[in-house]
CSV table of C-alpha atoms in Angstrom, one decimal:
chain,number,residue,atom,x,y,z
A,1,MET,CA,12.4,-8.4,-0.9
A,2,LEU,CA,14.2,-5.6,-2.7
A,3,LYS,CA,18.0,-5.8,-3.3
A,4,SER,CA,20.4,-3.9,-1.1
A,5,ASP,CA,22.2,-0.7,-2.3
A,6,SER,CA,25.2,-2.7,-3.6
A,7,GLN,CA,22.9,-4.8,-5.9
A,8,SER,CA,20.4,-2.3,-7.2
A,9,ALA,CA,20.3,1.3,-8.4
A,10,SER,CA,19.3,3.7,-5.7
A,11,PRO,CA,19.0,7.5,-5.6
A,12,ARG,CA,22.4,7.5,-3.8
A,13,SER,CA,24.1,5.4,-6.6
A,14,LEU,CA,22.4,7.5,-9.2
A,15,ASN,CA,23.7,10.7,-7.6
A,16,ILE,CA,20.2,12.0,-6.9
A,17,ASP,CA,19.7,14.2,-3.8
A,18,SER,CA,16.8,13.2,-1.6
A,19,ALA,CA,14.7,15.0,0.9
A,20,SER,CA,14.8,13.2,4.2
A,21,THR,CA,11.7,11.4,5.3
A,22,SER,CA,11.1,8.4,7.4
A,23,LEU,CA,8.5,7.0,4.9
A,24,TYR,CA,11.0,5.8,2.4
A,25,SER,CA,14.7,4.8,2.3
A,26,LEU,CA,17.4,5.3,-0.3
A,27,ASN,CA,17.3,1.6,-1.3
A,28,GLY,CA,14.0,1.9,-3.1
A,29,ASP,CA,11.7,1.0,-0.2
A,30,TRP,CA,8.5,3.0,0.8
A,31,SER,CA,6.7,2.0,3.9
A,32,ALA,CA,3.0,2.0,3.0
A,33,THR,CA,2.2,0.7,6.5
A,34,GLN,CA,3.9,3.6,8.2
A,35,PHE,CA,2.5,6.1,5.7
A,36,PHE,CA,-1.1,5.1,6.2
A,37,GLU,CA,-0.7,4.7,10.0
A,38,GLU,CA,0.4,8.3,10.2
A,39,LEU,CA,-2.4,9.5,7.9
A,40,VAL,CA,-5.1,7.8,9.9
A,41,ALA,CA,-3.8,9.3,13.1
A,42,LYS,CA,-3.7,12.8,11.6
A,43,ASN,CA,-6.9,12.8,9.5
A,44,LYS,CA,-9.9,14.6,11.2
A,45,LEU,CA,-12.5,12.4,9.5
A,46,ALA,CA,-10.7,9.2,10.5
A,47,VAL,CA,-10.3,10.4,14.1
A,48,ALA,CA,-14.0,11.6,14.3
A,49,GLU,CA,-15.3,8.3,13.0
A,50,GLY,CA,-13.1,6.3,15.4
A,51,PHE,CA,-10.9,4.6,12.8
A,52,THR,CA,-8.4,2.2,14.4
A,53,TYR,CA,-5.2,1.4,12.5
A,54,CYS,CA,-3.8,-2.1,12.3
A,55,LYS,CA,-1.3,-4.1,10.3
A,56,VAL,CA,-2.7,-7.4,8.9
A,57,SER,CA,-1.6,-10.2,6.7
A,58,GLY,CA,-3.9,-10.4,3.7
A,59,LEU,CA,-7.7,-10.8,3.6
A,60,GLU,CA,-7.7,-13.5,6.3
A,61,GLY,CA,-5.8,-11.2,8.7
A,62,PHE,CA,-8.3,-8.4,8.0
A,63,GLU,CA,-11.1,-10.7,8.8
A,64,GLU,CA,-9.4,-11.8,12.1
A,65,ALA,CA,-8.9,-8.1,13.0
A,66,LEU,CA,-12.6,-7.5,12.6
A,67,HIS,CA,-13.4,-10.4,14.9
A,68,ALA,CA,-10.7,-9.5,17.5
A,69,MET,CA,-11.5,-5.8,17.9
A,70,GLN,CA,-15.3,-5.9,18.5
A,71,GLN,CA,-15.3,-2.6,20.4
A,72,ALA,CA,-13.7,-0.5,17.5
A,73,PRO,CA,-16.2,1.2,15.3
A,74,ALA,CA,-14.0,1.5,12.2
A,75,PHE,CA,-10.7,0.2,10.8
A,76,CYS,CA,-7.9,1.1,8.4
A,77,CYS,CA,-5.8,-2.0,8.0
A,78,VAL,CA,-2.7,-2.2,5.8
A,79,SER,CA,-1.6,-5.7,4.7
A,80,ASP,CA,2.0,-6.4,5.3
A,81,ILE,CA,1.9,-8.8,2.4
A,82,ALA,CA,3.0,-7.3,-0.9
A,83,ASP,CA,2.1,-9.0,-4.2
A,84,GLY,CA,4.2,-8.1,-7.1
A,85,TYR,CA,6.5,-8.9,-10.0
A,86,THR,CA,9.7,-8.0,-11.8
A,87,GLU,CA,9.4,-6.7,-15.3
A,88,LEU,CA,12.2,-7.7,-17.7
A,89,ASN,CA,12.6,-5.0,-20.2
A,90,ASN,CA,14.9,-2.1,-21.1
A,91,THR,CA,14.1,-0.4,-17.8
A,92,PRO,CA,13.7,-3.4,-15.5
A,93,ARG,CA,11.6,-2.6,-12.4
A,94,THR,CA,10.0,-4.4,-9.5
A,95,ARG,CA,6.4,-3.7,-8.7
A,96,ARG,CA,5.0,-4.3,-5.2
A,97,ILE,CA,1.2,-4.0,-4.6
A,98,LYS,CA,0.1,-3.0,-1.1
A,99,THR,CA,-3.6,-3.5,0.0
A,100,VAL,CA,-5.4,-1.1,2.4
A,101,PHE,CA,-8.6,-2.3,3.9
A,102,LEU,CA,-11.3,0.0,5.3
A,103,ALA,CA,-14.2,-1.1,7.5
A,104,MET,CA,-17.0,0.5,9.5
A,105,ARG,CA,-19.4,-1.3,11.8
A,106,HIS,CA,-23.2,-0.7,11.5
A,107,ALA,CA,-26.5,-2.3,12.6
A,108,ILE,CA,-26.9,-5.7,11.0
A,109,ASP,CA,-29.3,-5.7,8.0
A,110,ASP,CA,-29.5,-1.9,8.0
A,111,MET,CA,-28.8,-1.0,4.4
A,112,ASP,CA,-29.1,2.8,5.0
A,113,ALA,CA,-26.5,2.6,7.8
A,114,ARG,CA,-24.3,0.5,5.5
A,115,ASN,CA,-24.6,3.0,2.7
A,116,GLU,CA,-23.8,5.9,5.1
A,117,CYS,CA,-20.6,3.9,6.2
A,118,MET,CA,-19.6,3.5,2.5
A,119,GLU,CA,-20.0,7.2,1.9
A,120,ILE,CA,-17.8,8.0,4.8
A,121,MET,CA,-15.2,5.5,3.6
A,122,ARG,CA,-15.3,6.9,0.0
A,123,GLU,CA,-14.7,10.3,1.5
A,124,LEU,CA,-11.8,9.0,3.6
A,125,PHE,CA,-10.3,7.4,0.6
A,126,ARG,CA,-10.5,10.7,-1.3
A,127,GLN,CA,-8.8,12.5,1.6
A,128,LEU,CA,-6.1,9.9,1.8
A,129,MET,CA,-5.5,10.1,-2.0
A,130,SER,CA,-5.1,13.9,-1.7
A,131,VAL,CA,-2.1,13.4,0.5
A,132,LEU,CA,-0.8,10.4,-1.5
A,133,THR,CA,-0.7,12.8,-4.5
A,134,LEU,CA,1.8,15.0,-2.6
A,135,GLU,CA,3.8,11.9,-1.5
A,136,ARG,CA,4.0,10.7,-5.0
A,137,VAL,CA,6.0,13.7,-6.1
A,138,LYS,CA,8.5,13.1,-3.2
A,139,LEU,CA,8.8,9.4,-4.0
A,140,GLU,CA,9.5,10.1,-7.7
A,141,GLN,CA,12.4,12.3,-6.7
A,142,ASN,CA,13.8,9.1,-5.2
A,143,CYS,CA,13.1,6.8,-8.2
A,144,ILE,CA,10.1,5.3,-6.5
A,145,TYR,CA,6.9,5.4,-8.7
A,146,LEU,CA,3.3,5.0,-7.7
A,147,ASP,CA,0.8,3.8,-10.2
A,148,PRO,CA,-1.6,6.7,-10.7
A,149,ARG,CA,-4.6,4.4,-11.1
A,150,ILE,CA,-5.8,3.5,-7.6
A,151,SER,CA,-9.4,2.1,-7.5
A,152,PHE,CA,-11.7,1.9,-4.5
A,153,ASN,CA,-13.4,-1.5,-4.3
A,154,GLU,CA,-16.4,-2.2,-2.1
A,155,ILE,CA,-16.6,-5.7,-0.6
A,156,ASP,CA,-19.9,-7.5,-0.8
A,157,ARG,CA,-22.3,-6.9,2.1
A,158,TYR,CA,-22.1,-10.6,3.1
A,159,PHE,CA,-18.4,-10.6,3.7
A,160,PHE,CA,-18.7,-9.6,7.4
A,161,SER,CA,-22.2,-9.1,8.9
A,162,GLY,CA,-22.7,-5.7,10.4
A,163,CYS,CA,-19.6,-4.2,8.8
A,164,ALA,CA,-19.3,-2.2,5.6
A,165,CYS,CA,-15.9,-3.1,4.0
A,166,ALA,CA,-13.8,-1.8,1.1
A,167,TYR,CA,-10.2,-1.9,0.0
A,168,PHE,CA,-7.8,-0.2,-2.4
A,169,GLN,CA,-4.4,-1.1,-3.7
A,170,VAL,CA,-1.3,1.0,-4.2
A,171,ALA,CA,1.2,-0.3,-6.7
A,172,VAL,CA,4.8,0.9,-6.1
A,173,ASP,CA,7.5,0.5,-8.8
A,174,VAL,CA,11.3,0.7,-8.2
A,175,PHE,CA,14.1,0.4,-10.7
A,176,THR,CA,15.8,-3.0,-10.4
A,177,ASP,CA,19.4,-3.7,-11.5
A,178,LEU,CA,19.2,-7.0,-13.4
A,179,ARG,CA,22.8,-7.0,-14.7
A,180,TYR,CA,24.5,-10.3,-14.3
A,181,ASN,CA,27.0,-10.2,-11.5
A,182,ALA,CA,29.4,-13.2,-11.4
A,183,ASP,CA,30.2,-12.5,-7.7
A,184,GLU,CA,26.6,-13.6,-6.8
A,185,TRP,CA,27.2,-17.1,-8.2
A,186,ALA,CA,29.3,-20.1,-7.1
A,187,GLU,CA,29.9,-20.9,-10.8
A,188,SER,CA,29.3,-19.4,-14.2
A,189,ILE,CA,25.6,-19.5,-15.4
A,190,GLY,CA,24.6,-19.9,-19.1
A,191,SER,CA,26.7,-18.1,-21.7
A,192,GLN,CA,28.2,-15.8,-19.1
A,193,SER,CA,31.9,-16.5,-18.3
């Protein structure tokens, strides 16, 4: 979890003006789940192909969603689990990696239908990235940085019978204040006094 405003640098503490948006907050958070939910609802291709949005917890949650929603023809699922790390260097930052799963149902063992589904998902990915490019500029104004390399990965055809599946991951970096603060500790740590 990211630190609160009093513990980490934020656009407010750095005296940076921010455009108001519900997709990110001033403490360095960006809601990938909300962002992609809104995109799927507004995208003509996603609506035409019947993509249903859902929030899942990792790959297992994605698989459970595919089982549970048998009537839905297509899915865009954002994992609420974020992998990540904190980098200890001259500009310490915390990276969170969000995973977005895409899936489309097709006739079992119909490779032509599966390939058609993959083409649709590739195009949907392209369209989502066209908006993410615009969002990236807004986020950078608030000291939130997206890794510009976002790869589209197809999941093996045996992952879920009758369903073409793919995923991509969005890495989000925020500045992290790692200065030692004695007020956070019951007693002095290491060489700090």
